[in-house]
PDB file of C-alpha atoms in Angstrom:
ATOM      1  CA  UNK A 600     -26.446  -7.317  11.298  1.00 52.00           C
ATOM      2  CA  UNK A 601     -27.722  -7.176   7.753  1.00 59.00           C
ATOM      3  CA  UNK A 602     -26.404  -9.392   4.962  1.00 58.00           C
ATOM      4  CA  UNK A 603     -24.818  -6.501   3.010  1.00 56.00           C
ATOM      5  CA  UNK A 604     -22.651  -5.317   5.911  1.00 69.00           C
ATOM      6  CA  UNK A 605     -21.675  -8.897   6.773  1.00 72.00           C
ATOM      7  CA  UNK A 606     -20.681  -9.535   3.144  1.00 71.00           C
ATOM      8  CA  UNK A 607     -18.653  -6.312   3.154  1.00 70.00           C
ATOM      9  CA  UNK A 608     -16.818  -7.360   6.296  1.00 76.00           C
ATOM     10  CA  UNK A 609     -16.043 -10.782   4.854  1.00 81.00           C
ATOM     11  CA  UNK A 610     -14.755  -9.196   1.653  1.00 77.00           C
ATOM     12  CA  UNK A 611     -12.649  -6.659   3.569  1.00 72.00           C
ATOM     13  CA  UNK A 612     -11.160  -9.344   5.823  1.00 77.00           C
ATOM     14  CA  UNK A 613     -10.403 -11.543   2.815  1.00 79.00           C
ATOM     15  CA  UNK A 614      -8.575  -8.655   1.131  1.00 74.00           C
ATOM     16  CA  UNK A 615      -6.728  -7.943   4.376  1.00 70.00           C
ATOM     17  CA  UNK A 616      -5.501 -11.511   4.764  1.00 78.00           C
ATOM     18  CA  UNK A 617      -4.561 -11.743   1.095  1.00 77.00           C
ATOM     19  CA  UNK A 618      -2.706  -8.419   1.315  1.00 72.00           C
ATOM     20  CA  UNK A 619      -0.705  -9.583   4.319  1.00 72.00           C
ATOM     21  CA  UNK A 620       0.100 -12.895   2.654  1.00 77.00           C
ATOM     22  CA  UNK A 621       1.145 -11.436  -0.712  1.00 76.00           C
ATOM     23  CA  UNK A 622       3.367  -8.791   0.826  1.00 71.00           C
ATOM     24  CA  UNK A 623       5.146 -11.367   2.993  1.00 69.00           C
ATOM     25  CA  UNK A 624       5.563 -13.987   0.268  1.00 71.00           C
ATOM     26  CA  UNK A 625       6.151 -11.945  -2.888  1.00 71.00           C
ATOM     27  CA  UNK A 626       6.503  -8.308  -1.743  1.00 73.00           C
ATOM     28  CA  UNK A 627       3.441  -7.692  -3.899  1.00 75.00           C
ATOM     29  CA  UNK A 628       0.778  -6.619  -1.444  1.00 80.00           C
ATOM     30  CA  UNK A 629       0.133  -3.117  -2.821  1.00 82.00           C
ATOM     31  CA  UNK A 630      -2.670  -3.945  -5.260  1.00 84.00           C
ATOM     32  CA  UNK A 631      -4.462  -6.223  -2.812  1.00 82.00           C
ATOM     33  CA  UNK A 632      -4.144  -3.768   0.079  1.00 85.00           C
ATOM     34  CA  UNK A 633      -5.478  -0.955  -2.112  1.00 88.00           C
ATOM     35  CA  UNK A 634      -8.587  -2.989  -2.894  1.00 85.00           C
ATOM     36  CA  UNK A 635      -8.946  -3.922   0.782  1.00 83.00           C
ATOM     37  CA  UNK A 636      -8.736  -0.333   1.970  1.00 88.00           C
ATOM     38  CA  UNK A 637     -11.205   0.851  -0.665  1.00 88.00           C
ATOM     39  CA  UNK A 638     -13.650  -1.962   0.124  1.00 83.00           C
ATOM     40  CA  UNK A 639     -13.380  -1.154   3.838  1.00 83.00           C
ATOM     41  CA  UNK A 640     -14.525   2.399   3.053  1.00 88.00           C
ATOM     42  CA  UNK A 641     -11.386   4.315   3.986  1.00 93.00           C
ATOM     43  CA  UNK A 642     -11.317   7.989   2.985  1.00 94.00           C
ATOM     44  CA  UNK A 643      -8.207   9.520   1.345  1.00 94.00           C
ATOM     45  CA  UNK A 644      -6.096  10.308   4.395  1.00 94.00           C
ATOM     46  CA  UNK A 645      -7.223   7.194   6.255  1.00 95.00           C
ATOM     47  CA  UNK A 646      -6.360   5.108   3.189  1.00 95.00           C
ATOM     48  CA  UNK A 647      -2.899   6.635   2.880  1.00 93.00           C
ATOM     49  CA  UNK A 648      -2.138   6.565   6.595  1.00 94.00           C
ATOM     50  CA  UNK A 649      -3.312   2.992   7.107  1.00 93.00           C
ATOM     51  CA  UNK A 650      -1.422   1.853   4.032  1.00 90.00           C
ATOM     52  CA  UNK A 651       1.764   3.585   5.203  1.00 91.00           C
ATOM     53  CA  UNK A 652       1.550   2.111   8.709  1.00 92.00           C
ATOM     54  CA  UNK A 653       0.724  -1.376   7.412  1.00 86.00           C
ATOM     55  CA  UNK A 654       3.697  -1.493   5.055  1.00 85.00           C
ATOM     56  CA  UNK A 655       6.008   0.124   7.641  1.00 90.00           C
ATOM     57  CA  UNK A 656       5.179  -2.605  10.158  1.00 88.00           C
ATOM     58  CA  UNK A 657       5.306  -5.470   7.657  1.00 83.00           C
ATOM     59  CA  UNK A 658       8.506  -4.335   5.962  1.00 85.00           C
ATOM     60  CA  UNK A 659      10.248  -3.555   9.243  1.00 90.00           C
ATOM     61  CA  UNK A 660       9.451  -7.064  10.445  1.00 87.00           C
ATOM     62  CA  UNK A 661      11.086  -8.428   7.268  1.00 85.00           C
ATOM     63  CA  UNK A 662      14.425  -6.606   7.823  1.00 90.00           C
ATOM     64  CA  UNK A 663      16.140  -9.354   9.858  1.00 92.00           C
ATOM     65  CA  UNK A 664      15.198 -11.959   7.249  1.00 89.00           C
ATOM     66  CA  UNK A 665      16.363  -9.719   4.396  1.00 88.00           C
ATOM     67  CA  UNK A 666      19.724  -9.174   6.102  1.00 92.00           C
ATOM     68  CA  UNK A 667      20.056 -12.911   6.688  1.00 93.00           C
ATOM     69  CA  UNK A 668      19.329 -13.623   3.021  1.00 90.00           C
ATOM     70  CA  UNK A 669      21.837 -10.994   1.871  1.00 91.00           C
ATOM     71  CA  UNK A 670      19.161  -8.752   0.365  1.00 89.00           C
ATOM     72  CA  UNK A 671      20.218  -5.856   2.605  1.00 92.00           C
ATOM     73  CA  UNK A 672      23.937  -5.122   2.663  1.00 93.00           C
ATOM     74  CA  UNK A 673      26.279  -2.107   2.750  1.00 93.00           C
ATOM     75  CA  UNK A 674      25.769  -1.427  -0.962  1.00 94.00           C
ATOM     76  CA  UNK A 675      21.971  -1.410  -0.718  1.00 93.00           C
ATOM     77  CA  UNK A 676      22.138   0.835   2.359  1.00 93.00           C
ATOM     78  CA  UNK A 677      24.214   3.367   0.371  1.00 95.00           C
ATOM     79  CA  UNK A 678      21.519   3.418  -2.302  1.00 94.00           C
ATOM     80  CA  UNK A 679      18.869   3.869   0.403  1.00 91.00           C
ATOM     81  CA  UNK A 680      20.838   6.787   1.861  1.00 93.00           C
ATOM     82  CA  UNK A 681      21.013   8.462  -1.566  1.00 94.00           C
ATOM     83  CA  UNK A 682      17.298   7.981  -2.200  1.00 93.00           C
ATOM     84  CA  UNK A 683      16.211   9.328   1.203  1.00 91.00           C
ATOM     85  CA  UNK A 684      16.859  12.816  -0.202  1.00 92.00           C
ATOM     86  CA  UNK A 685      13.668  12.384  -2.242  1.00 95.00           C
ATOM     87  CA  UNK A 686      11.451  11.259   0.649  1.00 91.00           C
ATOM     88  CA  UNK A 687      10.676  14.636   2.229  1.00 89.00           C
ATOM     89  CA  UNK A 688       9.962  16.475  -1.056  1.00 94.00           C
ATOM     90  CA  UNK A 689       7.907  13.485  -2.235  1.00 93.00           C
ATOM     91  CA  UNK A 690       5.867  13.451   0.964  1.00 90.00           C
ATOM     92  CA  UNK A 691       5.232  17.184   0.690  1.00 92.00           C
ATOM     93  CA  UNK A 692       4.234  16.931  -2.970  1.00 94.00           C
ATOM     94  CA  UNK A 693       1.995  13.952  -2.228  1.00 91.00           C
ATOM     95  CA  UNK A 694       0.245  15.745   0.619  1.00 90.00           C
ATOM     96  CA  UNK A 695      -0.308  18.805  -1.577  1.00 92.00           C
ATOM     97  CA  UNK A 696      -1.792  16.681  -4.372  1.00 92.00           C
ATOM     98  CA  UNK A 697      -4.054  14.651  -2.071  1.00 92.00           C
ATOM     99  CA  UNK A 698      -5.536  17.803  -0.582  1.00 91.00           C
ATOM    100  CA  UNK A 699      -6.549  18.944  -4.088  1.00 94.00           C
ATOM    101  CA  UNK A 700      -8.108  15.661  -5.296  1.00 94.00           C
ATOM    102  CA  UNK A 701     -11.722  14.833  -4.467  1.00 94.00           C
ATOM    103  CA  UNK A 702     -12.571  11.420  -3.000  1.00 95.00           C
ATOM    104  CA  UNK A 703     -14.124   9.992  -6.173  1.00 95.00           C
ATOM    105  CA  UNK A 704     -11.122  10.900  -8.344  1.00 96.00           C
ATOM    106  CA  UNK A 705      -8.801   9.524  -5.657  1.00 95.00           C
ATOM    107  CA  UNK A 706     -10.642   6.190  -5.710  1.00 95.00           C
ATOM    108  CA  UNK A 707     -10.541   6.060  -9.514  1.00 95.00           C
ATOM    109  CA  UNK A 708      -6.794   6.787  -9.502  1.00 94.00           C
ATOM    110  CA  UNK A 709      -6.216   4.071  -6.897  1.00 94.00           C
ATOM    111  CA  UNK A 710      -8.202   1.537  -8.936  1.00 94.00           C
ATOM    112  CA  UNK A 711      -6.303   2.506 -12.107  1.00 95.00           C
ATOM    113  CA  UNK A 712      -2.935   2.236 -10.365  1.00 92.00           C
ATOM    114  CA  UNK A 713      -4.009  -1.086  -8.838  1.00 89.00           C
ATOM    115  CA  UNK A 714      -4.888  -2.489 -12.259  1.00 90.00           C
ATOM    116  CA  UNK A 715      -1.586  -1.290 -13.728  1.00 91.00           C
ATOM    117  CA  UNK A 716       0.381  -2.652 -10.767  1.00 85.00           C
ATOM    118  CA  UNK A 717      -1.414  -5.973 -10.902  1.00 81.00           C
ATOM    119  CA  UNK A 718      -0.804  -6.300 -14.647  1.00 86.00           C
ATOM    120  CA  UNK A 719       2.865  -5.454 -14.168  1.00 84.00           C
ATOM    121  CA  UNK A 720       3.171  -8.192 -11.543  1.00 77.00           C
ATOM    122  CA  UNK A 721       1.466 -10.721 -13.806  1.00 80.00           C
ATOM    123  CA  UNK A 722       3.506  -9.862 -16.906  1.00 85.00           C
ATOM    124  CA  UNK A 723       6.922 -10.039 -15.248  1.00 75.00           C
TER     125      UNK A 723
END
């Protein structure tokens, strides 16, 4: 194993652990996970699919704790039900856009969104 690939694996694993930690502790794992997935070399659809599955699993595992803390209640479920109407059109629009964006532009957009998201987290 050469030094470059070993360094890349260490960096990717570090991002992965940090992403898992930040999403569990502060619900702020998006920027870190984006950097992890980019550093691991994921292509567009792999990036999006892995990100979706990761956050589905992590956030689903947090549901019992959120209910216990009162963060999920009947009122929040009503809001969720109202917002679900936007999920299918949003998924369709997202898929259409991703198919039209080349890999380099996708990576630049992810990095830009990561910087903006990270700054927003720091400035709040």
